[in-house]
Coordinates of C-alpha atoms (C1' of nucleotides) in Angstrom, one line a residue:
Chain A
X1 CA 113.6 80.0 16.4
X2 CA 112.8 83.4 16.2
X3 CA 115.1 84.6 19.2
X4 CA 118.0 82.4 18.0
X5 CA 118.3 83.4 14.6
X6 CA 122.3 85.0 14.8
X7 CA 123.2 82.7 17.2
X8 CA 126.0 80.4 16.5
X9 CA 127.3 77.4 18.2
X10 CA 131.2 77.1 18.9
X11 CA 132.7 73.9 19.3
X12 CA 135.9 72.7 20.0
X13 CA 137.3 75.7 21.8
X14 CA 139.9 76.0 24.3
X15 CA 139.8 75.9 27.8
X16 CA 141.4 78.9 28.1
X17 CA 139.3 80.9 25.9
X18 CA 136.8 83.2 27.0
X19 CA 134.4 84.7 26.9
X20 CA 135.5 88.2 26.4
X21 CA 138.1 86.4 23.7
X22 CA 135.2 84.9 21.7
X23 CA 133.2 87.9 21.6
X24 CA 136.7 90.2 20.1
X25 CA 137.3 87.4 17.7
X26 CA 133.6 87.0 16.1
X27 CA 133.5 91.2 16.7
X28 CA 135.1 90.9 13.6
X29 CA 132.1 90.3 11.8
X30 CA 129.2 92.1 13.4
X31 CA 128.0 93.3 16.5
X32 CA 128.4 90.1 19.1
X33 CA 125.1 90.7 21.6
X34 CA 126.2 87.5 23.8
X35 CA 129.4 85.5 24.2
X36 CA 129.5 82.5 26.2
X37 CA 131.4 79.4 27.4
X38 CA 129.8 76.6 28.7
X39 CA 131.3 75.2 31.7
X40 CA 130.0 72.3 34.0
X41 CA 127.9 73.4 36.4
X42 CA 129.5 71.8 39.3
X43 CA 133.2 72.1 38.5
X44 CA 133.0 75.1 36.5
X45 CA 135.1 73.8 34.1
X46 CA 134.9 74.8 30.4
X47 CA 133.4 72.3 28.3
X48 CA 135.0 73.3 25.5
X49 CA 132.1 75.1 23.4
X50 CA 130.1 77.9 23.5
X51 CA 127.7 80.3 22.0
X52 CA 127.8 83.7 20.1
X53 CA 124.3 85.8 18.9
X54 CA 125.2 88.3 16.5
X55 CA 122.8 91.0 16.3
X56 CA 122.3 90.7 12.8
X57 CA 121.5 87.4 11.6
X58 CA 122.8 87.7 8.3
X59 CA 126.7 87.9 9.7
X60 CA 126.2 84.4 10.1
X61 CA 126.4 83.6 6.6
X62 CA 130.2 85.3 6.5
X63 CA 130.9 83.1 9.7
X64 CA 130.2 79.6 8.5
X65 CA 132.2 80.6 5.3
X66 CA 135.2 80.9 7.7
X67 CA 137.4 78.7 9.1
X68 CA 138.5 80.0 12.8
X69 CA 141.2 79.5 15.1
X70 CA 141.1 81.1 18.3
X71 CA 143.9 80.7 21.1
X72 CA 145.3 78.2 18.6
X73 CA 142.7 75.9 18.2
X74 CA 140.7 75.3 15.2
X75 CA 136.8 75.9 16.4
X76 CA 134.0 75.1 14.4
X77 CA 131.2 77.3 14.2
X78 CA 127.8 76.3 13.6
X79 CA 124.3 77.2 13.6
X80 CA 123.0 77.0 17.2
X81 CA 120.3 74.6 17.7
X82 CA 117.4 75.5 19.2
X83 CA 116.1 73.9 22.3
X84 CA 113.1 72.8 20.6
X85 CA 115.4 71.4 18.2
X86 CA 117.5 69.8 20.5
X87 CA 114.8 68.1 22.3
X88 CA 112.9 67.1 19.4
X89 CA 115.6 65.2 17.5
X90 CA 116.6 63.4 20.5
X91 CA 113.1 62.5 21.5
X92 CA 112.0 61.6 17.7
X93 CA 115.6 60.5 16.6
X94 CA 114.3 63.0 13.9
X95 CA 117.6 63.4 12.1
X96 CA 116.9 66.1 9.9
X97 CA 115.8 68.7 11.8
X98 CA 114.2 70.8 9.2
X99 CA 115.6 74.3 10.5
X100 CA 113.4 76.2 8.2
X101 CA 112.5 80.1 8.3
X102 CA 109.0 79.8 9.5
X103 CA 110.4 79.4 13.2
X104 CA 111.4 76.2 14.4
X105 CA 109.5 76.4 17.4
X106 CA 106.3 74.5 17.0
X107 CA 104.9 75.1 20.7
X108 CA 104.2 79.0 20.7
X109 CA 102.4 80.5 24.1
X110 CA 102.1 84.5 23.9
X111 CA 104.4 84.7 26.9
X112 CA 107.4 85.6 27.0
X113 CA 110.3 84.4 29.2
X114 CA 112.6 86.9 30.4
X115 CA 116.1 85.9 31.3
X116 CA 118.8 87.6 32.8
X117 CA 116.3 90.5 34.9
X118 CA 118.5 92.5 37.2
X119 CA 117.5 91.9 40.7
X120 CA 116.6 94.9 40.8
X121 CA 114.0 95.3 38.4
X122 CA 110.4 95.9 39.4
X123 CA 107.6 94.5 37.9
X124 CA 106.3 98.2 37.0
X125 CA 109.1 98.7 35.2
X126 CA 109.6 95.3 33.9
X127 CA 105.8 96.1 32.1
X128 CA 106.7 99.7 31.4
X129 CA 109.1 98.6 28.9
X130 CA 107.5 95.9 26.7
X131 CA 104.1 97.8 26.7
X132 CA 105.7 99.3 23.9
X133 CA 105.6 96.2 22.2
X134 CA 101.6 95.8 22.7
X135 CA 99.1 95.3 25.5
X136 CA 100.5 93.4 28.4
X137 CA 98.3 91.4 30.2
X138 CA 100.5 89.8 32.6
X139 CA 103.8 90.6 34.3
X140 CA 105.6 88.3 36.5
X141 CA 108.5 87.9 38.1
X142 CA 109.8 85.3 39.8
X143 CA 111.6 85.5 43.1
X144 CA 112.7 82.1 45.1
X145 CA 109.8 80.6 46.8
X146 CA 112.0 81.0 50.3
X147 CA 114.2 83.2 50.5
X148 CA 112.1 85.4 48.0
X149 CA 115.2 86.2 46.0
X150 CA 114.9 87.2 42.6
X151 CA 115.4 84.4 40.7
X152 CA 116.5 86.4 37.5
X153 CA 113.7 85.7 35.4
X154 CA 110.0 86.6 34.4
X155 CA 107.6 86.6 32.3
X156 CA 105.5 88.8 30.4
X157 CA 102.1 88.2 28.3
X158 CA 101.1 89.4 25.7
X159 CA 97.7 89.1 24.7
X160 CA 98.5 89.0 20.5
X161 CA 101.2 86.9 18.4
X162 CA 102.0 90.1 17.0
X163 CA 103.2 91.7 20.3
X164 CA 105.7 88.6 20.9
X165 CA 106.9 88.5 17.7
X166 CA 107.7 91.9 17.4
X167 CA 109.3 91.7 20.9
X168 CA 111.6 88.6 19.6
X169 CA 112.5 90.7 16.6
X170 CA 115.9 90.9 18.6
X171 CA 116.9 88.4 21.2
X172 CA 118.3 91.0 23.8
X173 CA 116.1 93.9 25.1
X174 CA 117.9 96.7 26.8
X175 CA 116.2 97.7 30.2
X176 CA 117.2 100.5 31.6
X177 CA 121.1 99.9 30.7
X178 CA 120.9 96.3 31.3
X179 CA 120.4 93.8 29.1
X180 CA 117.7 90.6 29.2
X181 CA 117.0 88.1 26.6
X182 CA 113.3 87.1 25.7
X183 CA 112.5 84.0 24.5
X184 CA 109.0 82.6 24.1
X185 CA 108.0 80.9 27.2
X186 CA 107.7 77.1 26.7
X187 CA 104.3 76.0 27.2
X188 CA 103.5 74.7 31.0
X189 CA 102.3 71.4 31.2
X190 CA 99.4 70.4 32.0
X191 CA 100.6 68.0 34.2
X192 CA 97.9 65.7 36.0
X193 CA 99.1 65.2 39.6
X194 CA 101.8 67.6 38.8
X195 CA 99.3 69.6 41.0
X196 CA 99.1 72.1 38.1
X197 CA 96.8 74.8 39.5
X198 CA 95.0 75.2 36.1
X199 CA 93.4 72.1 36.5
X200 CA 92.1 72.6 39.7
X201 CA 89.4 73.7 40.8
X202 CA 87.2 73.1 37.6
X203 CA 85.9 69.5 38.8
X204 CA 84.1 70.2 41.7
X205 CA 81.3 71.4 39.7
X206 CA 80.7 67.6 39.2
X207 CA 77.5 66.5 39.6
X208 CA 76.4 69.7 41.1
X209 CA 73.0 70.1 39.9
X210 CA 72.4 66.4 39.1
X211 CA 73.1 65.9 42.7
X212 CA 73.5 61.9 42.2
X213 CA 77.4 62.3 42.7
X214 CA 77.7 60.2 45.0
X215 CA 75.7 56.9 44.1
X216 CA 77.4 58.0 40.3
X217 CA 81.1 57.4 42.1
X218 CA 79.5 54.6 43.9
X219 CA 78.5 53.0 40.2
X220 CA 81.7 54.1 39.1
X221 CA 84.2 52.2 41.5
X222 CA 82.0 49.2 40.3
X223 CA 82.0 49.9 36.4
X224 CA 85.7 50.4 36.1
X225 CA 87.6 48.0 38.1
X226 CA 86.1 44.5 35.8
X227 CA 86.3 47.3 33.2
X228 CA 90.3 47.4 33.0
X229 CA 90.5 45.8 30.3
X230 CA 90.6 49.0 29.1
X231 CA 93.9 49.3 29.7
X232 CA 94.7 52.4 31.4
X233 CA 92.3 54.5 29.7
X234 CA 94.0 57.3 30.7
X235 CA 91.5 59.6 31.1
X236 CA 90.2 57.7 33.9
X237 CA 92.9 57.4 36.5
X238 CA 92.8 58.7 39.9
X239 CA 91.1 61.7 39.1
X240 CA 88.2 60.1 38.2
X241 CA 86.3 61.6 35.2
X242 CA 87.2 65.0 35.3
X243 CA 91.1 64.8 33.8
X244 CA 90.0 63.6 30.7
X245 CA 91.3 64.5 28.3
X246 CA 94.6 66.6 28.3
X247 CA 93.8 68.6 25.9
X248 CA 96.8 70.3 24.9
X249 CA 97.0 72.9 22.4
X250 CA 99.6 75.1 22.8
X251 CA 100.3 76.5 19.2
X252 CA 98.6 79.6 18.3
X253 CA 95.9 79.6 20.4
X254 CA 97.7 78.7 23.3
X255 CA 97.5 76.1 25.5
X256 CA 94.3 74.4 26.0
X257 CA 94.2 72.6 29.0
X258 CA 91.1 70.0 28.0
X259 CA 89.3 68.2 30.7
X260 CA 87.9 70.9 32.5
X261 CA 84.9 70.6 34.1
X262 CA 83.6 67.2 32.8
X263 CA 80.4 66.5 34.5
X264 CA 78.8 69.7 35.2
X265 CA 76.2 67.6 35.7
X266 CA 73.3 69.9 33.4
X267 CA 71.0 66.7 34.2
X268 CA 72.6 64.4 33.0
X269 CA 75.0 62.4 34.5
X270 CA 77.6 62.7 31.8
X271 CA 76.8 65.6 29.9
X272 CA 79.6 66.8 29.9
X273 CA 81.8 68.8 27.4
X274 CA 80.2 66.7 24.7
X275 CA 77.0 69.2 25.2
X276 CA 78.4 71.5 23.1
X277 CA 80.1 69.0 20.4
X278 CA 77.6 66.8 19.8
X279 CA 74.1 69.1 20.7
X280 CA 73.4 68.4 24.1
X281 CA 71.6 71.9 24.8
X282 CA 71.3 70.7 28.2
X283 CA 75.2 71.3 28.3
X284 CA 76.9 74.6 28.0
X285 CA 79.6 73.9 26.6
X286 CA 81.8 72.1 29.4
X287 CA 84.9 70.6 28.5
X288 CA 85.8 72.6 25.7
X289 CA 88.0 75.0 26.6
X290 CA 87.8 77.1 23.3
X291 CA 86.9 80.4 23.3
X292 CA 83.6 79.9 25.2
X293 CA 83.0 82.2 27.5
X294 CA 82.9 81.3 30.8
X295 CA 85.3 78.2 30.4
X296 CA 87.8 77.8 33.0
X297 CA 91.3 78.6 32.0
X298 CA 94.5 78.6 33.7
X299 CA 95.1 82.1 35.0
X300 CA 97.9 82.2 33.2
X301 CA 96.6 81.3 30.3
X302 CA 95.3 84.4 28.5
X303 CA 95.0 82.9 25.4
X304 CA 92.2 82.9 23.1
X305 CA 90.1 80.0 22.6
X306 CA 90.1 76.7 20.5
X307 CA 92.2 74.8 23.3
X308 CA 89.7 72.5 22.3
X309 CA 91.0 69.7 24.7
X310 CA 89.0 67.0 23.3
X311 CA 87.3 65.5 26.5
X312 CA 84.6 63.3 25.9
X313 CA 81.9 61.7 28.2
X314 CA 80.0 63.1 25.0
X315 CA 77.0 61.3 25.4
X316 CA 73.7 61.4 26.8
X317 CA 74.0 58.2 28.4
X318 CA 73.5 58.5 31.7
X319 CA 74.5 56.1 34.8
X320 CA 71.8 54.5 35.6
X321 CA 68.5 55.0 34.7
X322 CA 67.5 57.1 37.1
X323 CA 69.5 60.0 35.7
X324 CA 67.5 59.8 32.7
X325 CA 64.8 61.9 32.4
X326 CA 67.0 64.6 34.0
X327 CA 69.2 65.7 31.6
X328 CA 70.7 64.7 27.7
X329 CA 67.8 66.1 26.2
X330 CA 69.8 66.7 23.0
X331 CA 69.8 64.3 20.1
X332 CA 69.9 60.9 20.3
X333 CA 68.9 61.4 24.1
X334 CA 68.4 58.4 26.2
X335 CA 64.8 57.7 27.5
X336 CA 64.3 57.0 31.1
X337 CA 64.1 54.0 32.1
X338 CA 67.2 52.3 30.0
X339 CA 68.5 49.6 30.4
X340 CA 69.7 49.2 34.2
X341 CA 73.2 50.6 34.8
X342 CA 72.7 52.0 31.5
X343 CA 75.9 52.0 29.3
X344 CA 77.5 55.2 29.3
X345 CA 80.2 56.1 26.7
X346 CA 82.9 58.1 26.8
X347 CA 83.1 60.0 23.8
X348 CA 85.8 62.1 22.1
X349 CA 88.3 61.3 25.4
X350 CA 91.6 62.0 25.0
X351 CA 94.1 63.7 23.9
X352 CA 93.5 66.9 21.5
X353 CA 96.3 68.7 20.1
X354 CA 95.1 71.5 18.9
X355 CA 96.4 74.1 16.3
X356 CA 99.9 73.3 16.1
X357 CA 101.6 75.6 13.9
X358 CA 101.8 79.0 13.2
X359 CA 99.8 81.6 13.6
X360 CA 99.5 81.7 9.3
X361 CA 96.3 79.3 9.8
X362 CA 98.4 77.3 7.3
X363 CA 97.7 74.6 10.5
X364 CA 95.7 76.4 12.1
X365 CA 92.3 73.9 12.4
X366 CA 90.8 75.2 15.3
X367 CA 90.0 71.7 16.1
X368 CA 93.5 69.7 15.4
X369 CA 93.1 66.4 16.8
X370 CA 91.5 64.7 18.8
X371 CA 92.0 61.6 19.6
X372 CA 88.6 59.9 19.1
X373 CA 87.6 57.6 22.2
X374 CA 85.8 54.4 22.1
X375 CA 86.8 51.4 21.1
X376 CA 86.9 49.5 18.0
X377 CA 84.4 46.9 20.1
X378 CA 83.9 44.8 17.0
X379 CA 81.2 42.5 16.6
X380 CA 77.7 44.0 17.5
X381 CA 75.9 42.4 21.2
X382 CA 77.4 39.4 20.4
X383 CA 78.5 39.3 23.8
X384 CA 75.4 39.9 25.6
X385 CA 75.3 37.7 28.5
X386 CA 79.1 36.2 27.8
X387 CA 81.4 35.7 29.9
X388 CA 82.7 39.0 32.0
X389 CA 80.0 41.0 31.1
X390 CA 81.4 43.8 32.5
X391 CA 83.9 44.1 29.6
X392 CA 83.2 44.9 26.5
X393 CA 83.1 42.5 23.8
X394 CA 85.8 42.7 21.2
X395 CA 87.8 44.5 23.9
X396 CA 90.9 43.9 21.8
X397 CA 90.1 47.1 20.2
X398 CA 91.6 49.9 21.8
X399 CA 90.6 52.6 20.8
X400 CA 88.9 53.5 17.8
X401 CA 91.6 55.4 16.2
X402 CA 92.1 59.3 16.2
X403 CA 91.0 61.1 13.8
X404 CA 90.4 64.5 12.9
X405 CA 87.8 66.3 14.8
X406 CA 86.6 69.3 13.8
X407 CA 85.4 71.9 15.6
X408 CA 82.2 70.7 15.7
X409 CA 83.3 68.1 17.7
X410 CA 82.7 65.8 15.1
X411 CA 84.3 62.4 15.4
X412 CA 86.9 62.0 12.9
X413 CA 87.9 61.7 9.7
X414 CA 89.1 58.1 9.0
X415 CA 86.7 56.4 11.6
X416 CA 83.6 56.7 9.4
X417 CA 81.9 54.2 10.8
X418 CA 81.4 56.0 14.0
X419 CA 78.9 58.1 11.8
X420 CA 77.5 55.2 9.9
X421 CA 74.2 54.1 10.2
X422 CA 75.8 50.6 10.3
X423 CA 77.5 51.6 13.4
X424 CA 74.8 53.4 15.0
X425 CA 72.6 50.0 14.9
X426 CA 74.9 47.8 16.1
X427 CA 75.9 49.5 19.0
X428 CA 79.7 48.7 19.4
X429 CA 80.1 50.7 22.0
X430 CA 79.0 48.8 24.6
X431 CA 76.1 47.4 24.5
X432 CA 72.9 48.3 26.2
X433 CA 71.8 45.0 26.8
X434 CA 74.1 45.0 30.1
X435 CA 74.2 41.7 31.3
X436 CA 77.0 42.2 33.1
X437 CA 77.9 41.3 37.0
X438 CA 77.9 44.5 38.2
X439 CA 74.8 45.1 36.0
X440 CA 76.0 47.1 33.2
X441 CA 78.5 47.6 30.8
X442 CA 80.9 50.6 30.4
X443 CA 81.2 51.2 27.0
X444 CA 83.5 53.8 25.3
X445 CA 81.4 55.3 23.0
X446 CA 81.7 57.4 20.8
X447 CA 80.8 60.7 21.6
X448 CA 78.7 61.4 18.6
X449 CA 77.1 58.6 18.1
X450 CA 76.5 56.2 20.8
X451 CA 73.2 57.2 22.6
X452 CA 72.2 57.3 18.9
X453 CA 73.4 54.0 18.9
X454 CA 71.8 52.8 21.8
X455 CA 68.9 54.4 21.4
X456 CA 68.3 52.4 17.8
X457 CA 69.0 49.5 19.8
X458 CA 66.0 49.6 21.6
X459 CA 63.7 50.1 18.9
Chain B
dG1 C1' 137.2 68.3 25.5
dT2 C1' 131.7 70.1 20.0
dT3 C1' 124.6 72.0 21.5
dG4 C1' 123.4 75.9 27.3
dA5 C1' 120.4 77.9 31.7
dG6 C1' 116.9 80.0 33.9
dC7 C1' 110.3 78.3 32.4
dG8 C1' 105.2 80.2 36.3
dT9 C1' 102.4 82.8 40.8
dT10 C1' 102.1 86.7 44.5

DNA sequence: GTTGAGCGTT
């Protein structure tokens, strides 16, 4: 981690040493920018270790060397470990952390979080001082939501890696005679129900100009509940359609908060983000959150593009027939009059990471993953008229695997038979022939090919 | 007595 590069962890200290003693005895080896004792937060006492940054990260190579006493004890001095570090071994039980030079972090935002502001400090001259570093397109600081305190922190975006990094060239930035540490600000969650703002707002356009909302929610309570088999298909939830996917892609392009906007209806009832993936001119280019213009974004979230959050609902398949003619005029588009209840897919749902990494491109697909919806629905219509029609045959599946997408929104890598011709005839995702109680089936397909699918069903 | 604390709205 960039910003804790020179920082060193101190264990097994004394209770009585301090702050002010730790920073004279590693003064000794370079300039000490922070000193500090952990204590418990609620009895204040010392817990016995503590943290030093030198300025210069090389001094830390002298230090380990060492051995150190310091009011008589015998401290050990290590390499701090990041947060990220922290987190992710004892989330992964990773035990070998890789501390490597390319920055540990793996979640990079181009904000910056501010500790230690003065109270004082306004946001003018809280954005006076890092314009310096590059173009600031956002300046915040946070105050206590009721008693409108400072609350001793901000943030600042930038609106280029460069700007951040050159900003975390040192941990400590001096404003105005005192002295704040940056870090990079940890990505927000996208949080569903966590009544993140930058979800908001972005489903209403459902169904807007297909203007069969009502008697598609109608269909919907219907489709889903016999349909649970599906086994908390995630996207689905509460929300309905429109959280699909978290798309999450915080790395270099920032965070891409998928599942926006899933239905702007464009005629069809699903069009959906697919539109853009998988041809549907009759879709601009919902659901992706990449660089298109127009795509919501959290306000905060000045990012670039290629969130690419992976939503789905790719294909032309609409609800019910009547939908039909309206919309999905893209490829593999679904003639009026289907099947009754039609079979709608959900394609490409899920989860997309996107672009983890640096900003070196080394990982820097601009599509990363997505986790590729559908279901591995095995044998081909065999269930037509079966038992619990409502469910898809060979529901075992789960889902059909993630796999590389690529920005083309191309189902993945690995799941080749969601491109096969094989695949395409025999339908597994749901098939048409809905025989079903409630009339049709709901079929996870695969955003690519499953109206394709469908549609050389019927011939 | 051995790995922190603060992370988002206006």
């Amino acid at each position: 981690m960039d910003s804790d590069q020179g920082k060193l962890f101190i264990g097994g200290i004394s209770w009585e040493t301090s702050e002010e003693k730790l920073r004279d005895y590693f003064g000794q080896y370079g300039d000490v920018l922070q000193a500090v004792v952990m204590k418990d937060k609620t009895t204040g006492r010392p817990r016995g270790f503590g943290f030093v940054v030198f300025a210069d990260p090389a001094v830390l190579d002298m230090v380990l060397q060492d051995k150190h006493t310091i009011d008589g004890r015998m401290v050990e001095a290590k390499r701090a470990l990041s947060r990220e570090e922290q987190q992710t071994n004892a989330r992964a039980g990773n035990l070998n952390p890789a501390r490597n030079t390319s920055g540990g972090g793996n979640i990079r935002t181009k904000k910056i979080f501010v500790g230690g502001l003065p109270p004082t400090l306004t946001e003018d001259g809280f954005r006076q001082y890092f314009e310096a570093f590059g173009f600031v397109a956002d300046v915040v600081i946070m105050y206590d939501q009721s008693t409108q305190r400072p609350r001793g922190f901000g943030f600042i975006s930038f609106d280029t890696e460069d700007a951040v990094d050159r900003v975390l060239q040192r941990s400590f930035h001096d404003l105005n005679g005192k002295q704040v540490e940056v870090k990079r600000a940890l990505p927000k969650e996208a949080n569903p129900g966590g009544g993140g703002r930058s979800m908001g707002g972005s489903y209403q356009n459902y169904g807007a100009s297909g203007g069969n909302t009502s008697s598609y929610d109608g269909r919907m309570e219907r489709y889903m509940q016999p349909q649970g088999t599906g086994g908390g298909f995630p996207p689905y939830g509460s929300s309905g359609y429109s959280t699909a996917g978290y798309g999450y892609g915080p790395a270099t392009n920032g965070v891409g908060y998928g599942g926006y906007s899933g239905y702007t209806g464009a005629g069809a009832g699903y069009g959906g983000p697919a539109g853009a993936a998988y041809g549907n001119p009759n879709v601009p280019n919902a659901g992706y959150v990449s660089g298109a213009p127009g795509a919501p974004r959290s306000s905060w979230n000045s990012q670039g593009s290629s969130g690419y959050g992976a939503m789905g609902y790719g294909n032309a398949g609409s609800w019910g027939a009547q939908n039909a003619g309206a919309g999905s005029g893209g490829p593999g588009s679904v003639p009026a009059g289907q099947s009754p209840g039609g079979a709608a897919g959900y394609g490409n749902q899920g989860y997309g990471y996107s672009s983890y990494g640096g900003n070196d491109g080394s990982y820097g697909n601009p599509a990363g993953y997505g986790a590729v919806g559908g279901r591995s629905g095995g044998t081909p219509n065999s269930n037509v008229g079966g038992p619990g029609g409502a469910e898809l045959q060979g529901s075992g599946g789960g889902y059909m695997g993630s796999g590389y997408g690529d920005a083309n929104g191309n189902s993945g890598y690995g799941n080749a038979a969601w491109r096969s011709e094989q695949s395409q005839a025999s339908g597994n995702y749901g098939a048409p022939q809905a025989n079903g109680p409630h009339g049709g089936q709901v079929g996870y397909g695969g955003g690519y090919g499953s109206s394709q699918a469908r549609k050389a069903q019927q011939q």
